[in-house]
PDB file of C-alpha atoms in Angstrom:
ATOM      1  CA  UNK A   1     -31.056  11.876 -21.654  1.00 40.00           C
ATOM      2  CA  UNK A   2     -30.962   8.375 -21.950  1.00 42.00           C
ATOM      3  CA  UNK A   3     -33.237   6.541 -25.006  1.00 45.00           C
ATOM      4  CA  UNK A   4     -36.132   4.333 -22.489  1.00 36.00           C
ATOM      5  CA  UNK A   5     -37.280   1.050 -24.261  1.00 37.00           C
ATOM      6  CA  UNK A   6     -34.771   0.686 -26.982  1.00 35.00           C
ATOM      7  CA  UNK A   7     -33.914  -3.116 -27.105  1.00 35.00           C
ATOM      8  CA  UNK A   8     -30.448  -3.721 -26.944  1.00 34.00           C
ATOM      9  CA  UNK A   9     -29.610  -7.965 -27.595  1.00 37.00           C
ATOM     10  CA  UNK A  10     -26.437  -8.731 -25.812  1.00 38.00           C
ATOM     11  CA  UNK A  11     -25.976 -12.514 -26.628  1.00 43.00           C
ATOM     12  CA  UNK A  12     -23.094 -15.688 -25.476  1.00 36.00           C
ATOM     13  CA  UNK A  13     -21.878 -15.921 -28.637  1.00 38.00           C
ATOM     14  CA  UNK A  14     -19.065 -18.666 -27.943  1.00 40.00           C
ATOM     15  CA  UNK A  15     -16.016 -19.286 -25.488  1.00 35.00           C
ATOM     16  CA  UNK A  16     -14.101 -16.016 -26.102  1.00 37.00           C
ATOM     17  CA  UNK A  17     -16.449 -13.232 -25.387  1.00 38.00           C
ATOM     18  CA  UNK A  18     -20.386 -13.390 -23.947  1.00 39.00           C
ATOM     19  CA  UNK A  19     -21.783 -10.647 -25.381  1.00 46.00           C
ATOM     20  CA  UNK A  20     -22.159  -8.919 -27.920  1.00 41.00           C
ATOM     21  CA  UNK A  21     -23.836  -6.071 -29.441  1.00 43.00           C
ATOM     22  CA  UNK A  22     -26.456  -6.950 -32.088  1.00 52.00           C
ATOM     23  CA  UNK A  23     -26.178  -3.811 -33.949  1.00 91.00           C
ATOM     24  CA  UNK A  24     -22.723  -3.187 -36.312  1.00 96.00           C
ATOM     25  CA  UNK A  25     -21.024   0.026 -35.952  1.00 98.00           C
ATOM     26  CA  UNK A  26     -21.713   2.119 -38.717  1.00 97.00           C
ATOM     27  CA  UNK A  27     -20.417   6.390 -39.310  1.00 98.00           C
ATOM     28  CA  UNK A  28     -22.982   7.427 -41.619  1.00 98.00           C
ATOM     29  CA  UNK A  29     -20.596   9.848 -42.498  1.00 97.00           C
ATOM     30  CA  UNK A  30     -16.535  10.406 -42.370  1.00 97.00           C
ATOM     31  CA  UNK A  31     -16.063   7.097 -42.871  1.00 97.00           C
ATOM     32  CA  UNK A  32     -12.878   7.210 -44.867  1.00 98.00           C
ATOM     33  CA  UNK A  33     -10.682   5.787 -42.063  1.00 98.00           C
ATOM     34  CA  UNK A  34      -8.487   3.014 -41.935  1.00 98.00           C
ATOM     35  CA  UNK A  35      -8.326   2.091 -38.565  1.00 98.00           C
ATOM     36  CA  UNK A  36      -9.337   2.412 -34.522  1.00 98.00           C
ATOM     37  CA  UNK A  37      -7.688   2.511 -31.612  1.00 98.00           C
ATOM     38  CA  UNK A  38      -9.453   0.992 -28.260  1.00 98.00           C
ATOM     39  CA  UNK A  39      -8.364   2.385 -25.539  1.00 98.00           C
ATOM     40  CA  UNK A  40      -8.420   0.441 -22.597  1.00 98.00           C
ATOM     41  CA  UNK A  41      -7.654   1.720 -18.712  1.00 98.00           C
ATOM     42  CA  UNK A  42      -5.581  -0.123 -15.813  1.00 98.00           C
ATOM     43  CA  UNK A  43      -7.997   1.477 -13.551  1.00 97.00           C
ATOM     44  CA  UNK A  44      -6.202   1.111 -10.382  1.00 97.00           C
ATOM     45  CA  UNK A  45      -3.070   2.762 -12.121  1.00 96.00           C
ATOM     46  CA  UNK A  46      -4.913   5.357 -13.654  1.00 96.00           C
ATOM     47  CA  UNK A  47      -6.408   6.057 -10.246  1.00 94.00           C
ATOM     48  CA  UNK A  48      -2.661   6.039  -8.520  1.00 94.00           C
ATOM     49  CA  UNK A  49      -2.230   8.346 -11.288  1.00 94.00           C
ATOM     50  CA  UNK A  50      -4.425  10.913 -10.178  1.00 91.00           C
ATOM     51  CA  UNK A  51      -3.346  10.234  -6.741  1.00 89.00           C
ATOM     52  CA  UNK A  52       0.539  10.773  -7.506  1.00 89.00           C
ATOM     53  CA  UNK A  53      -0.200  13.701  -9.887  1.00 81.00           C
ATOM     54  CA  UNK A  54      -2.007  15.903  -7.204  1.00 74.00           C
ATOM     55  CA  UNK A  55      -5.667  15.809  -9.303  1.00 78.00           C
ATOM     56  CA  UNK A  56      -9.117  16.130  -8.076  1.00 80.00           C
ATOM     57  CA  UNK A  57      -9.545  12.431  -7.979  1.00 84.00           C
ATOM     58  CA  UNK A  58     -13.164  11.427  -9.373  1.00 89.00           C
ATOM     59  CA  UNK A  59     -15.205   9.582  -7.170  1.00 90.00           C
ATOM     60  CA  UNK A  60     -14.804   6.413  -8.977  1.00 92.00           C
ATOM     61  CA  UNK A  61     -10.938   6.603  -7.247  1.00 93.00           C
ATOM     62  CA  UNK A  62     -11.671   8.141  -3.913  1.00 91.00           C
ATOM     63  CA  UNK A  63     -14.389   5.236  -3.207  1.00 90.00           C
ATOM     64  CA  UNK A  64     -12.399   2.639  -5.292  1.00 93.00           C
ATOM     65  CA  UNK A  65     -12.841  -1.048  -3.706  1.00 95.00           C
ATOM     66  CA  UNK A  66     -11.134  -4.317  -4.309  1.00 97.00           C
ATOM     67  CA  UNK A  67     -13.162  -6.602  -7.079  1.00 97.00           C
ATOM     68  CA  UNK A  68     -13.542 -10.532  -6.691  1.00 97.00           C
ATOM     69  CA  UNK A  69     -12.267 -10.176 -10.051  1.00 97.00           C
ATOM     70  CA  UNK A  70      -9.076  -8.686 -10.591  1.00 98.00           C
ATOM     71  CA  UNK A  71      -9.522  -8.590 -14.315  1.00 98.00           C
ATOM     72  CA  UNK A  72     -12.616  -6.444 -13.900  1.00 98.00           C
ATOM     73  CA  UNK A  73     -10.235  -3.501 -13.061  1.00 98.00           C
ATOM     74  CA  UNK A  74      -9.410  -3.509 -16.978  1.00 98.00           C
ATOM     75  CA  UNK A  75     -11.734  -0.952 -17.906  1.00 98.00           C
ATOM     76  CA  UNK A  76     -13.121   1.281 -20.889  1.00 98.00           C
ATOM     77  CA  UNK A  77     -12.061   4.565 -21.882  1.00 98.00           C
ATOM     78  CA  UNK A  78     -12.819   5.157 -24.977  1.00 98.00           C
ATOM     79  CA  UNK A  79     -13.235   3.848 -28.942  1.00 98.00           C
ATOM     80  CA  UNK A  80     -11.605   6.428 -31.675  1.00 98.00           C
ATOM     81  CA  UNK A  81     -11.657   6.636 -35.032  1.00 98.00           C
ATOM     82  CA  UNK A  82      -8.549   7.052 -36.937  1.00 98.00           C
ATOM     83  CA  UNK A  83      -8.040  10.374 -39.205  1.00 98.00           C
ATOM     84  CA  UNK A  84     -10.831   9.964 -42.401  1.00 98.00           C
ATOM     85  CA  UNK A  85      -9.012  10.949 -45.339  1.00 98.00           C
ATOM     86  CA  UNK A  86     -11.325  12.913 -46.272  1.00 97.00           C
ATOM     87  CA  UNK A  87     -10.262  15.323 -43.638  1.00 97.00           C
ATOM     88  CA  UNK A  88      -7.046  15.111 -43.941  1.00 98.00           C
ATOM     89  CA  UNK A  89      -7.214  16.114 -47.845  1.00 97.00           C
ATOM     90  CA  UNK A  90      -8.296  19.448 -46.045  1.00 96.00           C
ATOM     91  CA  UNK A  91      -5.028  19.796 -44.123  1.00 96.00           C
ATOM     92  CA  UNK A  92      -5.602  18.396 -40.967  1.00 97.00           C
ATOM     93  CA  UNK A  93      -2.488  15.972 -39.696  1.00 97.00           C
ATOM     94  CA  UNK A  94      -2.760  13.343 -37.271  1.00 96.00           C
ATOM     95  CA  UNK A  95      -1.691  15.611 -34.362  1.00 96.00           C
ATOM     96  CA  UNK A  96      -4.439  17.865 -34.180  1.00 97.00           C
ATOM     97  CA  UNK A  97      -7.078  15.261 -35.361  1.00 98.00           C
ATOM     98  CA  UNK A  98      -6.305  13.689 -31.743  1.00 96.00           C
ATOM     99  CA  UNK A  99      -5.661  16.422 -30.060  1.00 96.00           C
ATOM    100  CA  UNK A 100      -9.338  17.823 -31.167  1.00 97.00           C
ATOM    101  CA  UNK A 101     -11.399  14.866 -32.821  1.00 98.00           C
ATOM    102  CA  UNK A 102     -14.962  15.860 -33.951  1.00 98.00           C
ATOM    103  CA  UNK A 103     -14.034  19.862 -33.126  1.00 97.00           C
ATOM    104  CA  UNK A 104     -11.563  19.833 -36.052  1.00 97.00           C
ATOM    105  CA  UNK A 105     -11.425  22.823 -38.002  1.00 95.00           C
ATOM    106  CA  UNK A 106     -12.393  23.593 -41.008  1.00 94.00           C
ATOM    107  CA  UNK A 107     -14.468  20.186 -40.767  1.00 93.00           C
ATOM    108  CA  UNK A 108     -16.066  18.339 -38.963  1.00 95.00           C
ATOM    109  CA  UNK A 109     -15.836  21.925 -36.912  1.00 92.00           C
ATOM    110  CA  UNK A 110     -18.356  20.510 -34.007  1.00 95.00           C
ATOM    111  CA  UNK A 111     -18.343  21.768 -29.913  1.00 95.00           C
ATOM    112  CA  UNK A 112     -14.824  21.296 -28.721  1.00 96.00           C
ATOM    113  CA  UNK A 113     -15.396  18.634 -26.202  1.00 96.00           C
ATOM    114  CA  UNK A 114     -12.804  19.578 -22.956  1.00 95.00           C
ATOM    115  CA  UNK A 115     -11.377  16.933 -20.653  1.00 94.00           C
ATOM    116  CA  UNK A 116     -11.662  19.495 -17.998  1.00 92.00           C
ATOM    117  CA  UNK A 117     -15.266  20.110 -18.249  1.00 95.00           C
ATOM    118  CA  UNK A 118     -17.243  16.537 -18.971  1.00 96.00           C
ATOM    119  CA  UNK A 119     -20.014  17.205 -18.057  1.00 96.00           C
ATOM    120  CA  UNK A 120     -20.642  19.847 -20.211  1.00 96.00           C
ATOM    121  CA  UNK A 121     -20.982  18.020 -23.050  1.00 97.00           C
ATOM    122  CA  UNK A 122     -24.257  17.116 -24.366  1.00 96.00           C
ATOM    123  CA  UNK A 123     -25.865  13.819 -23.110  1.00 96.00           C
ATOM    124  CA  UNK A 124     -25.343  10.867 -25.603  1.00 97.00           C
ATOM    125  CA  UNK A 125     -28.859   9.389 -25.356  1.00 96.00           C
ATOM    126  CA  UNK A 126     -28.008   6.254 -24.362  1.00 97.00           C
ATOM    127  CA  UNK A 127     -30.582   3.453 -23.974  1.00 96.00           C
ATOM    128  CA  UNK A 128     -30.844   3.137 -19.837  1.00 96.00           C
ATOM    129  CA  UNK A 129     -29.996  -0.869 -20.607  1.00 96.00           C
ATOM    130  CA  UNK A 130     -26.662   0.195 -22.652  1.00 97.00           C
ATOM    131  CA  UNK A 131     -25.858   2.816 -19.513  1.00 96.00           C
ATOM    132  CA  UNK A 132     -25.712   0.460 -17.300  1.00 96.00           C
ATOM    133  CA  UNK A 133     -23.637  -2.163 -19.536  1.00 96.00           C
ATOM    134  CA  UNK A 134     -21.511   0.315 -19.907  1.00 97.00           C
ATOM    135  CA  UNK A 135     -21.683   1.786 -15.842  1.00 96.00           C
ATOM    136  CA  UNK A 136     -20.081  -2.139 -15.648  1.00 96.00           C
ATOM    137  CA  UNK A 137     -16.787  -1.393 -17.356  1.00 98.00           C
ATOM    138  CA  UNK A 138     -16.746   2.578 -17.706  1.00 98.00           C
ATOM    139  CA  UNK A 139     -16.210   3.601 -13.904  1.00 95.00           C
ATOM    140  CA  UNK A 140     -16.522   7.385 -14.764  1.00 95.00           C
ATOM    141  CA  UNK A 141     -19.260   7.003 -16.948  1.00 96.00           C
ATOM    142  CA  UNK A 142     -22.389   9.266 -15.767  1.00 89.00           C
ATOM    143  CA  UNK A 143     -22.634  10.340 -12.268  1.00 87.00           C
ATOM    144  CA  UNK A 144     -19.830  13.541 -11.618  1.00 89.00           C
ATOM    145  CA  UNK A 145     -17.344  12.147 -14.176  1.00 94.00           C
ATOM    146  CA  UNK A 146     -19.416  12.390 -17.764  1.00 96.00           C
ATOM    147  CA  UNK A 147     -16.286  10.258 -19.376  1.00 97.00           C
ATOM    148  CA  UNK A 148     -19.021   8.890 -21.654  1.00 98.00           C
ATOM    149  CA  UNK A 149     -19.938  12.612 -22.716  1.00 98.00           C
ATOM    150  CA  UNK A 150     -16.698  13.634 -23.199  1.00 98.00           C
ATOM    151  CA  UNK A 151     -15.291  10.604 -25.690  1.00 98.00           C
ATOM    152  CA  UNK A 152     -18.994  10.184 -27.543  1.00 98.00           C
ATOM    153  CA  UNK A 153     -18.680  14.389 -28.048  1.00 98.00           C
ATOM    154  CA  UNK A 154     -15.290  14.317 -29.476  1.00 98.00           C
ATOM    155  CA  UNK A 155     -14.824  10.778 -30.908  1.00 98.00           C
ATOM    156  CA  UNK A 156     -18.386   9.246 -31.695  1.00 98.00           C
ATOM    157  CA  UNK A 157     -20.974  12.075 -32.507  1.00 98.00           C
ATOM    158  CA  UNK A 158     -19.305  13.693 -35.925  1.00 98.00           C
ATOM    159  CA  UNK A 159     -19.452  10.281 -37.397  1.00 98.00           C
ATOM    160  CA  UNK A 160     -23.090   9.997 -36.603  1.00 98.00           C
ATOM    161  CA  UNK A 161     -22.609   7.038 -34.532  1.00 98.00           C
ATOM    162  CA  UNK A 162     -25.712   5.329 -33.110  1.00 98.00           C
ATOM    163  CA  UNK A 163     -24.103   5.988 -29.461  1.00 98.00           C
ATOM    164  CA  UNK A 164     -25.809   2.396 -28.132  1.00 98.00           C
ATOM    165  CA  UNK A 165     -23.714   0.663 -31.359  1.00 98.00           C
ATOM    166  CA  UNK A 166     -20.592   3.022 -30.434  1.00 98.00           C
ATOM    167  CA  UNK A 167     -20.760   2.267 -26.538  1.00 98.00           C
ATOM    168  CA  UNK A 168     -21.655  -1.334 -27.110  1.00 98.00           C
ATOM    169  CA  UNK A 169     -18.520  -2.482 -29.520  1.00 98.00           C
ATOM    170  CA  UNK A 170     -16.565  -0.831 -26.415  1.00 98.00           C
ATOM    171  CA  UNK A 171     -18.871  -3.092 -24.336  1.00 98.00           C
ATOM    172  CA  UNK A 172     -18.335  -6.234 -26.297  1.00 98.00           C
ATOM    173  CA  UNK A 173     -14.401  -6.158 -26.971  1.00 98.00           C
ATOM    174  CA  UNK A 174     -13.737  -5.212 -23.175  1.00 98.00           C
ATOM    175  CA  UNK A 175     -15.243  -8.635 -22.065  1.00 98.00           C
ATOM    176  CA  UNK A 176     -13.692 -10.467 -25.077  1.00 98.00           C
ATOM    177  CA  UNK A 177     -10.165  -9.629 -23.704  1.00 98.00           C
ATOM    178  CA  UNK A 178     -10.831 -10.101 -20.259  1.00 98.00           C
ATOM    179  CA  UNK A 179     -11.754 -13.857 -21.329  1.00 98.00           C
ATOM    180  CA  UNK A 180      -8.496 -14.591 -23.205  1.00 98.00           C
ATOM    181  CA  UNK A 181      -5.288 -14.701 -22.512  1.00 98.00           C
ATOM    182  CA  UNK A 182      -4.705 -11.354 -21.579  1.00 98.00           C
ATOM    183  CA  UNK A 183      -7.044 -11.191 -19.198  1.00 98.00           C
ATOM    184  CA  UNK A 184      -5.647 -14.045 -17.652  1.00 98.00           C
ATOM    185  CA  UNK A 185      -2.138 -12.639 -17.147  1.00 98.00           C
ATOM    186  CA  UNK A 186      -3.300  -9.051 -16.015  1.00 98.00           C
ATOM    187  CA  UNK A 187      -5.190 -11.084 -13.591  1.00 98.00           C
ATOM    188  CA  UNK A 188      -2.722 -13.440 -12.319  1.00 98.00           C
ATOM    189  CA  UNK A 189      -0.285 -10.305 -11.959  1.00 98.00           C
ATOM    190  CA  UNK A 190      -2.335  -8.260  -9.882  1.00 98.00           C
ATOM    191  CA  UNK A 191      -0.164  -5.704  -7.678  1.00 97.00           C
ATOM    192  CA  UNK A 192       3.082  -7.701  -8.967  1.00 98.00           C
ATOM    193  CA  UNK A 193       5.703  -6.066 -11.115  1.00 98.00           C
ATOM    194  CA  UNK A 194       5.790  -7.873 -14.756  1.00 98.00           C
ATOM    195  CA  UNK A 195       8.480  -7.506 -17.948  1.00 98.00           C
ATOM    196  CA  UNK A 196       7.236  -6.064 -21.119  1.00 98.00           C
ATOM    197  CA  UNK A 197       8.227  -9.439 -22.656  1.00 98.00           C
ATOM    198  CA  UNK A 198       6.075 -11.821 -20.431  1.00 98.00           C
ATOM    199  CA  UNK A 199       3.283  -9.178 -21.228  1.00 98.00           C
ATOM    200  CA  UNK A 200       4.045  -9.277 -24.932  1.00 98.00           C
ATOM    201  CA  UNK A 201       4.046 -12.866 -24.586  1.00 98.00           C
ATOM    202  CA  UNK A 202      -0.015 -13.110 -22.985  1.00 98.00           C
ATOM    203  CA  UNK A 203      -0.788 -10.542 -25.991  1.00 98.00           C
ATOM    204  CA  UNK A 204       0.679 -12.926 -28.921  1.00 98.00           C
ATOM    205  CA  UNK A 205      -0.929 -15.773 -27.124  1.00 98.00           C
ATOM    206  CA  UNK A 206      -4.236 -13.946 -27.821  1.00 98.00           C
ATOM    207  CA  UNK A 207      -3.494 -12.399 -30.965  1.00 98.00           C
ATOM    208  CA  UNK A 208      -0.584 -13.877 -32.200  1.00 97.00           C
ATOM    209  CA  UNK A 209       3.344 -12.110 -32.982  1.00 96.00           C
ATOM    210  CA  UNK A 210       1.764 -10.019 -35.205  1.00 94.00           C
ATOM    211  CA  UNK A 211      -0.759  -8.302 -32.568  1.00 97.00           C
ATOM    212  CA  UNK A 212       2.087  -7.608 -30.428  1.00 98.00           C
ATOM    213  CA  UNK A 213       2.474  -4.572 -32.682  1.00 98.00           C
ATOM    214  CA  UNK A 214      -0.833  -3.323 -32.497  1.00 98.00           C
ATOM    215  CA  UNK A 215      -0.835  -2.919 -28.539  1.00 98.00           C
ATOM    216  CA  UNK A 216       0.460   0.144 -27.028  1.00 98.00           C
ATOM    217  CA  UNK A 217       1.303   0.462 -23.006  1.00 98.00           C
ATOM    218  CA  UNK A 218       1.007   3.724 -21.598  1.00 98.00           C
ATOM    219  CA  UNK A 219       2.655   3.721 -17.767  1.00 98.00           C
ATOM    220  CA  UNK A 220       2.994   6.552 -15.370  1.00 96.00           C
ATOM    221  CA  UNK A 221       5.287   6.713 -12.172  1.00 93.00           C
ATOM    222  CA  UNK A 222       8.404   5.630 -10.944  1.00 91.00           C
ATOM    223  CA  UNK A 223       8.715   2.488 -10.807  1.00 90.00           C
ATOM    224  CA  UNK A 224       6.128   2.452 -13.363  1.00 96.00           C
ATOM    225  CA  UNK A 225       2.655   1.224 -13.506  1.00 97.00           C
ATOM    226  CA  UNK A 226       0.453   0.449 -15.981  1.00 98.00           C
ATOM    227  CA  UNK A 227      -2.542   2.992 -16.666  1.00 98.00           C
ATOM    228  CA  UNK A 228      -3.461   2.317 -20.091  1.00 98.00           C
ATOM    229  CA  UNK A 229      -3.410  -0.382 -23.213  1.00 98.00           C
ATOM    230  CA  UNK A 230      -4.362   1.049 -26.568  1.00 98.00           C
ATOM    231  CA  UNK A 231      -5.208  -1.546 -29.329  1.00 98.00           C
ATOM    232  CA  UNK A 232      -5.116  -0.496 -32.809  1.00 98.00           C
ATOM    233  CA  UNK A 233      -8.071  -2.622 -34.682  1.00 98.00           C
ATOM    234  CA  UNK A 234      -8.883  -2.270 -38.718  1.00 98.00           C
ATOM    235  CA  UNK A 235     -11.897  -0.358 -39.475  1.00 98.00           C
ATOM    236  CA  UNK A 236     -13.524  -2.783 -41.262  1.00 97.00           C
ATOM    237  CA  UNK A 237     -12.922  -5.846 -38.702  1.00 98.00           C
ATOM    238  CA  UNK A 238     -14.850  -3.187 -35.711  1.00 98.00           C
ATOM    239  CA  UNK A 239     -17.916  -5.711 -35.998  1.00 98.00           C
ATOM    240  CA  UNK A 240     -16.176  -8.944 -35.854  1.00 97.00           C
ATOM    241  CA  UNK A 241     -14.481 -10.960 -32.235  1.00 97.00           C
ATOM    242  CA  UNK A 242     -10.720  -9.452 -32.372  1.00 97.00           C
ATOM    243  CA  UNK A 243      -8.275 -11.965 -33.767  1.00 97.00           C
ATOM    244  CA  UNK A 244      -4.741 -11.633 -35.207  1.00 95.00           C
ATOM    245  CA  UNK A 245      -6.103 -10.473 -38.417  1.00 97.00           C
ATOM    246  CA  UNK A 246      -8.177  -7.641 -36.883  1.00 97.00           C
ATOM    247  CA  UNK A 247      -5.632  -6.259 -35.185  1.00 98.00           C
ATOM    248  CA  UNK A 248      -3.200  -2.992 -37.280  1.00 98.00           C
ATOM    249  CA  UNK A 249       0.529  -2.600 -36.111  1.00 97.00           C
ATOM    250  CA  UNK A 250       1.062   0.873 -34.369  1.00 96.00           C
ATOM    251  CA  UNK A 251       4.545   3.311 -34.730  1.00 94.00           C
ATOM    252  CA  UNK A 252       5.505   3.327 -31.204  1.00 96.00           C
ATOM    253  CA  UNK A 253       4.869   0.557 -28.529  1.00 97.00           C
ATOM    254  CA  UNK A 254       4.246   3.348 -25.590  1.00 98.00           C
ATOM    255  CA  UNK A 255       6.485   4.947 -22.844  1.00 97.00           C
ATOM    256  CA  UNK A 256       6.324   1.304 -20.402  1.00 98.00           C
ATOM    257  CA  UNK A 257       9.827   0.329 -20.232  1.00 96.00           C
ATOM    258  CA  UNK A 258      10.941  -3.399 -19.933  1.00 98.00           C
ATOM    259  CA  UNK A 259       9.343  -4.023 -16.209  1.00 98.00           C
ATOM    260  CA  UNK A 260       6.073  -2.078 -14.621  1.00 98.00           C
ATOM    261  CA  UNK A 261       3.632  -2.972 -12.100  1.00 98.00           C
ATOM    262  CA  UNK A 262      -0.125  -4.141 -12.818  1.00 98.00           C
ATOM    263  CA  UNK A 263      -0.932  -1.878 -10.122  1.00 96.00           C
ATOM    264  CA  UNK A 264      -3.531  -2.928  -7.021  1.00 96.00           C
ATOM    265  CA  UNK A 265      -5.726  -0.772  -5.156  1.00 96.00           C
ATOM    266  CA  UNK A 266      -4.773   1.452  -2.482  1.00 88.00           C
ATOM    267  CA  UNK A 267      -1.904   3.981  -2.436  1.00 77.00           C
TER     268      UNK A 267
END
């Protein structure tokens, strides 16, 4: 269930983002980690995804309508934490911590949290004013899709994340990026075909050379589209606006080759 009558202050802090969470995201425990990786969905191409790939589309896809905003179709998957030490000093590698997150064995050994079955995993008690922040940018959040279930069960709840703090750093960073220059290109693309370089290009105009690094594509299809950005960011700048000094290079830039297309609705 949802928490009724927690206050949640979402504030216009400045030119580059308007809201964002009061609270600072804190693990109260695990919290030897280095690092996390935003993950940020191309909804349209994740939905063409589906489509392509045969799924069971989720509602979100089947009913899927053009948005005044083409930037608004950058959307939230999910925040995770990067492997704590701690648990890797008991053998885990990096592998199986993402492959399992907060089900890890021998520790943090919670439920296994399975992409195929959502909605089984417990409720996140979310405030009712974070769930519908987050209904804003997290199209298969609640109703028959339970994405919110599935990532605070396997990414958030071992770390004993307050979930509104968890869901509303996802919140805030979404609508910083949509303001900057990345949101401006993804935007001005909409259904075109783009090079890897002119998208580099919006991302170091945002974050500078350096955060070109720290942005993985993840594409799908042939041609390719885009269906997914993931943005390493250093644990201890999770509180702050991203900036170039935030921002942690990652080991591979993703499988998007040197064109794809910012994919528009419809199939």
């Amino acid at each position: 269930m949802f928490r009724q009558g927690l206050a949640v202050s979402l504030c216009a802090t400045g030119v580059l983002f308007s809201c964002a969470h009061a609270a600072p995201l804190q693990p109260k425990q695990y919290g030897d980690y280095d690092r996390y990786v935003l993950a940020l969905s191309w909804q349209t191409g994740f939905c063409q995804s589906q489509h392509v790939n045969g799924r069971n589309e989720p509602d979100e896809c089947r009913l899927q309508k053009e948005l005044p905003h083409k930037v608004d179709f950058l959307t939230v998957h999910g925040l995770w934490p990067g492997l704590p030490k701690s648990i890797a000093a008991r053998g885990v590698d990096e592998n199986r911590w993402m492959r399992y997150g907060c089900a890890t064995r021998p520790i943090p050994n919670m439920p296994e949290a399975k992409a195929s079955r959502k909605c089984a995993a417990a409720e996140t008690g979310l405030s009712l004013e974070m769930a519908n922040k987050l209904n804003d940018v997290m199209p298969g959040a609640g109703g028959n899709s339970c994405l919110e279930r599935y990532e605070y069960a396997k990414h958030g709840v071992c770390f004993g994340f307050d979930p509104d703090d968890y869901f509303g750093a996802m919140v805030r960073m979404n609508t910083e990026i949509k303001q900057n220059a990345l949101g401006t290109f993804l935007a001005d693309n909409y259904g075109k075909t783009v090079t890897r370089a002119a998208f580099d290009s919006a991302v170091a105009k945002a974050y500078g050379e350096q955060g070109v690094k720290a942005v993985k594509l993840i594409c799908s299809g042939n041609p390719a589209w885009l269906t997914e950005m993931q943005i390493a960011i250093k644990a201890d700048a999770i509180n702050a606006p991203l900036s170039a000094t935030s921002l942690l290079a990652q080991p591979h830039p993703g499988n998007c080759g040197a064109q794809f297309v910012i994919d528009k609705v419809g199939y």
